[in-house]
Coordinates of C-alpha atoms in Angstrom, one line a residue:
M56 CA -47.5 -14.1 80.1
A57 CA -47.1 -12.6 76.6
A58 CA -44.6 -15.3 75.8
E59 CA -47.2 -17.9 76.6
E60 CA -49.8 -16.3 74.4
I61 CA -47.4 -15.9 71.5
R62 CA -46.4 -19.6 71.8
S63 CA -50.1 -20.5 71.6
L64 CA -50.5 -18.5 68.4
E65 CA -47.4 -20.2 67.0
E66 CA -48.8 -23.7 67.9
H67 CA -52.0 -23.1 66.0
F68 CA -50.5 -21.3 63.0
S69 CA -47.4 -23.5 62.5
N70 CA -49.3 -25.7 60.0
V71 CA -49.6 -22.8 57.5
T72 CA -47.2 -23.6 54.6
D73 CA -44.6 -20.9 53.8
P74 CA -45.3 -20.1 50.2
R75 CA -41.8 -18.6 49.7
G76 CA -38.5 -20.4 48.8
P77 CA -35.9 -21.6 51.4
N78 CA -33.9 -18.4 51.5
V79 CA -36.0 -15.9 53.3
S80 CA -35.2 -12.8 55.5
H81 CA -38.2 -13.1 57.8
Q82 CA -39.7 -16.2 59.5
L83 CA -43.3 -16.8 58.4
F84 CA -44.6 -16.9 62.0
D85 CA -43.0 -13.5 62.7
I86 CA -44.9 -12.1 59.7
I87 CA -48.2 -13.8 60.9
A88 CA -47.8 -12.7 64.5
L89 CA -47.0 -9.1 63.6
A90 CA -50.1 -9.0 61.4
I91 CA -52.3 -10.4 64.2
L92 CA -50.9 -8.1 66.8
G93 CA -51.0 -5.0 64.5
T94 CA -54.6 -5.7 63.5
I95 CA -55.6 -5.9 67.2
C96 CA -53.8 -2.6 67.9
G97 CA -55.5 -0.6 65.2
A98 CA -53.6 -1.3 62.0
D99 CA -55.9 -1.8 59.0
G100 CA -53.4 -2.6 56.3
W101 CA -49.8 -3.6 55.5
V102 CA -48.3 -0.1 55.8
E103 CA -49.9 0.4 59.3
I104 CA -48.8 -3.1 60.4
E105 CA -45.2 -2.3 59.4
Q106 CA -45.4 1.0 61.3
F107 CA -46.8 -0.9 64.3
G108 CA -43.8 -3.2 64.2
Y109 CA -41.3 -0.3 64.2
Q110 CA -43.0 1.4 67.1
K111 CA -43.1 -1.8 69.2
L112 CA -39.8 -3.3 68.0
N113 CA -38.2 -3.4 71.5
W114 CA -41.2 -5.1 73.0
L115 CA -41.8 -7.5 70.1
S116 CA -38.1 -8.5 70.1
Q117 CA -38.7 -10.2 73.5
Y118 CA -41.1 -12.7 71.9
L119 CA -40.3 -13.0 68.1
S120 CA -37.0 -13.7 66.4
L121 CA -37.1 -10.7 64.1
A122 CA -33.5 -11.5 63.0
N123 CA -33.7 -9.0 60.2
G124 CA -35.9 -6.5 61.9
I125 CA -39.5 -5.6 60.8
P126 CA -40.6 -6.8 57.4
S127 CA -41.6 -4.2 54.9
H128 CA -45.2 -3.5 54.0
D129 CA -44.4 -5.0 50.6
T130 CA -43.3 -8.2 52.3
F131 CA -46.5 -8.4 54.3
G132 CA -48.5 -7.9 51.1
R133 CA -46.6 -10.5 49.1
V134 CA -46.7 -13.2 51.8
F135 CA -50.4 -12.8 52.6
A136 CA -51.3 -12.8 48.9
Q137 CA -49.6 -16.2 48.6
I138 CA -50.6 -17.9 51.9
N139 CA -53.2 -20.7 51.2
P140 CA -56.4 -19.2 52.6
E141 CA -57.9 -22.6 53.4
E142 CA -54.8 -23.4 55.5
F143 CA -55.0 -20.0 57.2
Q144 CA -58.8 -20.5 57.9
A145 CA -58.1 -24.0 59.2
S146 CA -55.6 -22.6 61.7
F147 CA -58.1 -20.0 62.8
L148 CA -60.6 -22.8 63.5
T149 CA -58.2 -24.8 65.6
W150 CA -57.3 -21.6 67.5
V151 CA -61.0 -20.8 68.2
K152 CA -61.7 -24.4 69.3
A153 CA -58.8 -24.3 71.7
L154 CA -59.6 -21.0 73.3
H155 CA -63.4 -21.0 73.4
E156 CA -66.1 -23.6 74.1
V157 CA -69.3 -23.0 72.1
T158 CA -72.4 -22.8 74.4
Q159 CA -74.9 -25.5 73.4
G160 CA -78.4 -24.4 72.5
Q161 CA -77.3 -21.0 71.3
V162 CA -78.0 -19.5 67.9
I163 CA -75.3 -19.8 65.2
G164 CA -76.0 -17.2 62.5
I165 CA -74.6 -17.9 59.0
D166 CA -74.3 -15.0 56.7
G167 CA -72.2 -13.6 53.9
K168 CA -70.5 -10.3 53.5
Q169 CA -69.1 -8.6 50.5
M170 CA -65.7 -7.0 50.9
R171 CA -66.4 -4.1 48.6
G172 CA -62.9 -2.7 48.3
S173 CA -61.4 -6.0 47.2
H174 CA -62.5 -5.7 43.6
D175 CA -59.9 -4.9 40.9
Q176 CA -61.4 -3.7 37.6
N177 CA -58.0 -3.7 35.9
Q178 CA -57.7 -7.4 36.6
G179 CA -61.3 -8.2 36.0
K180 CA -61.6 -9.3 39.6
R181 CA -64.9 -9.0 41.5
S182 CA -65.2 -8.2 45.2
I183 CA -64.9 -11.3 47.3
Y184 CA -67.6 -12.7 49.6
M185 CA -66.8 -14.3 52.9
V186 CA -69.4 -16.5 54.6
S187 CA -69.0 -16.4 58.4
A188 CA -70.5 -18.4 61.3
W189 CA -71.3 -16.2 64.3
A190 CA -72.0 -17.6 67.8
E191 CA -74.5 -15.1 69.2
E192 CA -74.2 -15.9 72.9
N193 CA -70.4 -16.2 72.9
H194 CA -69.9 -13.2 70.6
L195 CA -67.4 -15.2 68.5
V196 CA -66.6 -15.8 64.8
L197 CA -66.5 -19.6 64.7
G198 CA -65.2 -19.8 61.2
Q199 CA -65.3 -18.4 57.7
R200 CA -65.2 -19.5 54.1
Q201 CA -64.6 -17.5 51.0
V202 CA -67.2 -17.9 48.2
A203 CA -65.4 -19.2 45.2
E204 CA -65.2 -17.2 42.0
K205 CA -68.2 -17.9 39.7
S206 CA -70.0 -19.6 42.7
N207 CA -72.3 -18.4 45.5
E208 CA -73.0 -18.8 49.2
I209 CA -75.0 -22.0 48.6
T210 CA -71.8 -24.0 48.0
A211 CA -69.8 -22.2 50.6
I212 CA -72.2 -22.6 53.5
P213 CA -72.2 -26.5 53.6
A214 CA -68.4 -26.4 53.4
L215 CA -68.2 -24.1 56.3
L216 CA -70.7 -26.0 58.4
R217 CA -68.8 -29.3 58.0
L218 CA -65.8 -27.6 59.7
L219 CA -67.6 -26.5 62.8
E220 CA -68.4 -28.2 66.1
I221 CA -71.9 -26.9 66.7
K222 CA -73.7 -29.9 68.3
G223 CA -76.9 -28.9 70.0
C224 CA -77.0 -25.4 68.5
I225 CA -79.7 -23.6 66.4
V226 CA -78.3 -22.7 63.0
T227 CA -80.1 -19.7 61.3
V228 CA -79.6 -18.9 57.7
D229 CA -81.2 -16.2 55.5
A230 CA -83.2 -17.3 52.4
I231 CA -80.2 -18.0 50.1
G232 CA -79.3 -20.8 52.5
T233 CA -82.8 -22.4 52.4
Q234 CA -81.6 -25.5 50.6
T235 CA -82.2 -29.2 51.4
K236 CA -78.4 -29.9 51.2
I237 CA -77.7 -27.2 53.8
A238 CA -80.5 -28.5 56.0
R239 CA -79.0 -32.0 55.8
T240 CA -75.6 -30.7 56.7
I241 CA -77.0 -29.0 59.8
I242 CA -78.8 -32.1 60.9
Q243 CA -75.7 -34.2 60.4
A244 CA -73.9 -31.8 62.7
E245 CA -76.5 -32.7 65.3
S246 CA -77.9 -29.2 65.3
D247 CA -81.3 -27.7 64.4
Y248 CA -82.1 -25.4 61.5
L249 CA -84.3 -22.4 61.2
L250 CA -84.3 -21.3 57.6
A251 CA -86.0 -18.2 56.1
V252 CA -88.3 -18.7 53.1
K253 CA -88.6 -15.8 50.6
Q254 CA -90.3 -15.5 47.3
N255 CA -87.3 -16.8 45.4
Q256 CA -88.1 -20.2 46.9
G257 CA -91.1 -20.4 44.5
K258 CA -93.6 -23.1 45.4
L259 CA -92.3 -23.5 49.0
Y260 CA -93.0 -19.8 49.6
R261 CA -96.4 -20.0 47.9
D262 CA -97.4 -23.0 49.9
L263 CA -96.6 -21.3 53.2
E264 CA -98.2 -18.1 52.2
M265 CA -101.4 -19.9 51.2
L266 CA -101.5 -22.1 54.3
F267 CA -101.0 -19.2 56.8
S268 CA -103.2 -16.7 54.9
Y269 CA -106.2 -19.1 54.9
D270 CA -106.1 -19.5 58.6
Q271 CA -105.2 -15.9 59.2
R272 CA -108.4 -14.8 57.4
R273 CA -110.3 -16.9 59.9
D274 CA -108.4 -15.4 62.8
F275 CA -106.7 -18.7 63.3
Q276 CA -109.8 -20.1 65.0
D277 CA -109.6 -23.9 65.5
A278 CA -106.3 -24.0 63.7
P279 CA -103.4 -26.0 65.1
Y280 CA -101.0 -23.2 65.9
H281 CA -98.9 -22.1 68.9
Y282 CA -98.7 -18.3 69.3
A283 CA -96.4 -15.8 71.0
K284 CA -96.0 -12.0 70.9
E285 CA -93.1 -9.6 71.8
V286 CA -93.4 -5.8 72.2
Q287 CA -90.3 -3.7 72.4
K288 CA -90.3 0.1 72.9
G289 CA -87.3 2.5 72.6
H290 CA -85.5 5.0 70.5
G291 CA -88.8 6.6 69.4
R292 CA -90.3 3.4 67.9
I293 CA -92.5 0.5 68.9
D294 CA -91.8 -3.0 67.5
V295 CA -94.4 -5.7 67.7
R296 CA -93.4 -9.2 66.6
E297 CA -96.0 -12.0 66.5
C298 CA -95.2 -15.6 65.8
W299 CA -97.5 -18.5 64.7
V300 CA -96.0 -21.9 64.4
T301 CA -97.5 -25.3 63.6
S302 CA -96.2 -28.8 63.7
D303 CA -99.4 -30.4 62.6
P304 CA -98.6 -33.5 60.4
E305 CA -101.3 -32.6 57.8
Y306 CA -99.9 -29.0 57.5
L307 CA -96.3 -30.3 57.2
A308 CA -97.4 -32.8 54.5
S309 CA -99.0 -30.0 52.5
I310 CA -95.7 -28.3 51.8
A311 CA -93.9 -28.9 48.5
N312 CA -91.4 -31.7 48.8
A313 CA -91.8 -31.8 52.5
K314 CA -90.1 -35.2 52.8
R315 CA -86.9 -33.7 51.3
W316 CA -86.4 -31.5 54.3
P317 CA -84.7 -33.6 57.0
Q318 CA -86.5 -33.8 60.4
L319 CA -88.9 -30.9 59.4
Q320 CA -90.9 -30.2 62.5
S321 CA -92.3 -26.6 62.2
L322 CA -93.7 -24.1 59.8
V323 CA -93.5 -20.5 61.0
M324 CA -95.0 -17.1 60.2
I325 CA -93.7 -14.0 61.9
V326 CA -95.4 -10.7 61.4
R327 CA -93.5 -7.6 62.5
K328 CA -95.1 -4.2 63.0
R329 CA -93.0 -1.2 63.4
I330 CA -94.4 2.2 64.5
I331 CA -92.3 5.3 64.1
A332 CA -93.9 8.8 64.6
G333 CA -97.3 7.3 64.1
E334 CA -96.5 5.6 60.8
E335 CA -96.9 1.8 60.8
T336 CA -95.0 -0.7 58.6
V337 CA -95.8 -4.4 58.5
K338 CA -93.5 -7.2 57.2
T339 CA -94.4 -10.9 57.1
R340 CA -91.7 -13.6 57.0
F341 CA -91.9 -17.4 56.7
Y342 CA -89.6 -20.0 58.0
I343 CA -89.2 -23.8 58.1
S344 CA -87.5 -25.5 61.1
S345 CA -86.4 -28.7 62.7
L346 CA -87.2 -27.2 66.1
D347 CA -90.3 -28.1 68.0
A348 CA -93.3 -25.7 67.7
D349 CA -92.1 -23.3 70.4
P350 CA -93.0 -19.7 69.3
Q351 CA -91.1 -18.0 72.1
R352 CA -87.9 -19.8 71.3
I353 CA -88.4 -19.3 67.5
L354 CA -89.0 -15.6 68.0
K355 CA -85.9 -15.2 70.0
A356 CA -83.8 -17.2 67.5
T357 CA -85.0 -15.1 64.5
R358 CA -84.1 -11.9 66.4
Q359 CA -80.7 -13.3 67.5
H360 CA -79.9 -14.2 63.9
W361 CA -79.4 -10.5 63.1
S362 CA -76.8 -10.1 65.7
I363 CA -74.3 -11.2 63.0
E364 CA -75.1 -7.9 61.3
N365 CA -74.6 -5.7 64.4
G366 CA -72.0 -7.8 66.3
L367 CA -69.8 -8.6 63.3
H368 CA -70.5 -7.0 60.0
W369 CA -71.1 -3.5 61.4
V370 CA -68.0 -3.8 63.6
L371 CA -65.9 -4.9 60.6
D372 CA -67.0 -1.9 58.6
I373 CA -66.9 0.8 61.3
A374 CA -64.1 -0.3 63.6
F375 CA -61.9 -2.1 61.0
N376 CA -62.7 -0.1 57.8
E377 CA -63.2 -3.4 55.9
D378 CA -65.2 -1.9 53.1
R379 CA -62.6 0.8 52.5
S380 CA -59.7 -1.6 52.4
R381 CA -57.9 -1.6 49.1
V382 CA -56.0 -4.9 49.7
R383 CA -56.8 -6.8 46.5
K384 CA -54.0 -9.0 45.4
D385 CA -54.6 -12.8 45.1
H386 CA -55.4 -14.4 48.6
A387 CA -54.6 -11.2 50.6
P388 CA -58.2 -10.0 51.1
A389 CA -59.4 -13.4 52.4
N390 CA -56.4 -13.8 54.7
L391 CA -56.8 -10.2 56.0
A392 CA -60.5 -11.0 56.7
V393 CA -59.3 -13.8 59.0
L394 CA -56.9 -11.4 60.8
R395 CA -59.9 -9.1 61.4
H396 CA -62.0 -12.0 62.7
M397 CA -59.2 -13.0 65.2
A398 CA -59.1 -9.4 66.4
V399 CA -62.9 -9.2 66.8
N400 CA -63.0 -12.4 68.8
L401 CA -60.2 -11.3 71.2
L402 CA -61.5 -7.8 71.7
K403 CA -65.1 -9.0 72.2
Q404 CA -64.0 -11.4 74.9
E405 CA -62.1 -8.7 76.9
T406 CA -64.7 -6.9 78.9
S407 CA -62.7 -5.0 81.6
A408 CA -62.1 -1.9 79.4
K409 CA -64.8 0.7 78.7
G410 CA -65.7 1.7 75.2
G411 CA -66.3 -0.1 71.9
I412 CA -64.1 -2.2 69.7
N413 CA -62.3 0.8 68.2
A414 CA -61.5 2.2 71.7
K415 CA -60.1 -1.2 72.7
R416 CA -57.9 -1.3 69.7
L417 CA -56.4 2.0 70.6
Q418 CA -55.9 0.9 74.2
A419 CA -54.1 -2.3 73.0
G420 CA -51.8 -0.2 70.8
W421 CA -51.0 2.2 73.7
N422 CA -50.7 -0.2 76.6
E423 CA -48.8 -3.5 76.2
D424 CA -50.2 -4.8 79.4
Y425 CA -53.7 -4.4 78.0
L426 CA -52.6 -6.0 74.7
I427 CA -51.4 -9.1 76.7
K428 CA -54.8 -9.2 78.5
V429 CA -56.6 -9.1 75.1
L430 CA -54.3 -11.9 73.8
S431 CA -55.2 -14.1 76.8
G432 CA -58.8 -14.0 75.8
S433 CA -59.9 -12.9 79.3

């Protein structure tokens, strides 16, 4: 069984170009496979991956060539610093597509994350940002794209979206992604967009605020809105979320540059009230969307967007120590991020073991049968 799973990894990562010369001591796939397996089993850096290899040498030798034993941590560091990150991410994409089918209609959250430990002041290198696509229902990282130096997420998001197969899904993006180019890219992928609008959107934000506040002062009487409300209680707090959404043609036409937003169908206001120990806070957010004016569906989608924070970003920092990683050289931080994403996907899909991601990593390191189960994606 393990041999089959290792062959599958080799099939998908065989297109990664070996950045070294012809005379090498360790095969590239051995290095990649050791890094993938070590990351699943609790290793957070090159030294730990090397130690994982030594501890599991007899088992690993059944499936990898390892003609010259386990590579040193310096070898891991040099190779992953040189591997083309776009090739490595492309291999990740083919692997995800082969193993998992994305459920249509679900929310695909797009968000960026700074890898705080990847900065290098001596080299004048800033921390890198990775933009990721997270399938909320499947609990999967679908893909990722590094934000280029001297650029921002606005250019990385369309590049990532063009790589994904997300037909029939709802793509949610925070305010930095509320751009007509991004909306067009989502529509071209035969998906719907739900884009947050904040004050940095200028006239678009002011138009939405003026439109909704006028009707809100009149208690929305005789106004063309659909309305829904959610109340959640727990952990000593009460959350009340109310949604007003309109698809009225006159309202849509009143928005700045409305025709530039492809297939714009809905304008949305969500008011969230949170009560903790008798103290109430209120936040109002606006959205534009290609979805029909269904307030229940939109409320659910906006809530599910934030699962990328809890389901991915929080896990990366707490279970994988991503922000504390001091891997900095060249392409190594971006490639290590892909290794973590692979481990997250596999560990999330394995549901037989109790405990969180960190506990599953430990079990995979202790128990080779469980590691095989994780690798199988079951």
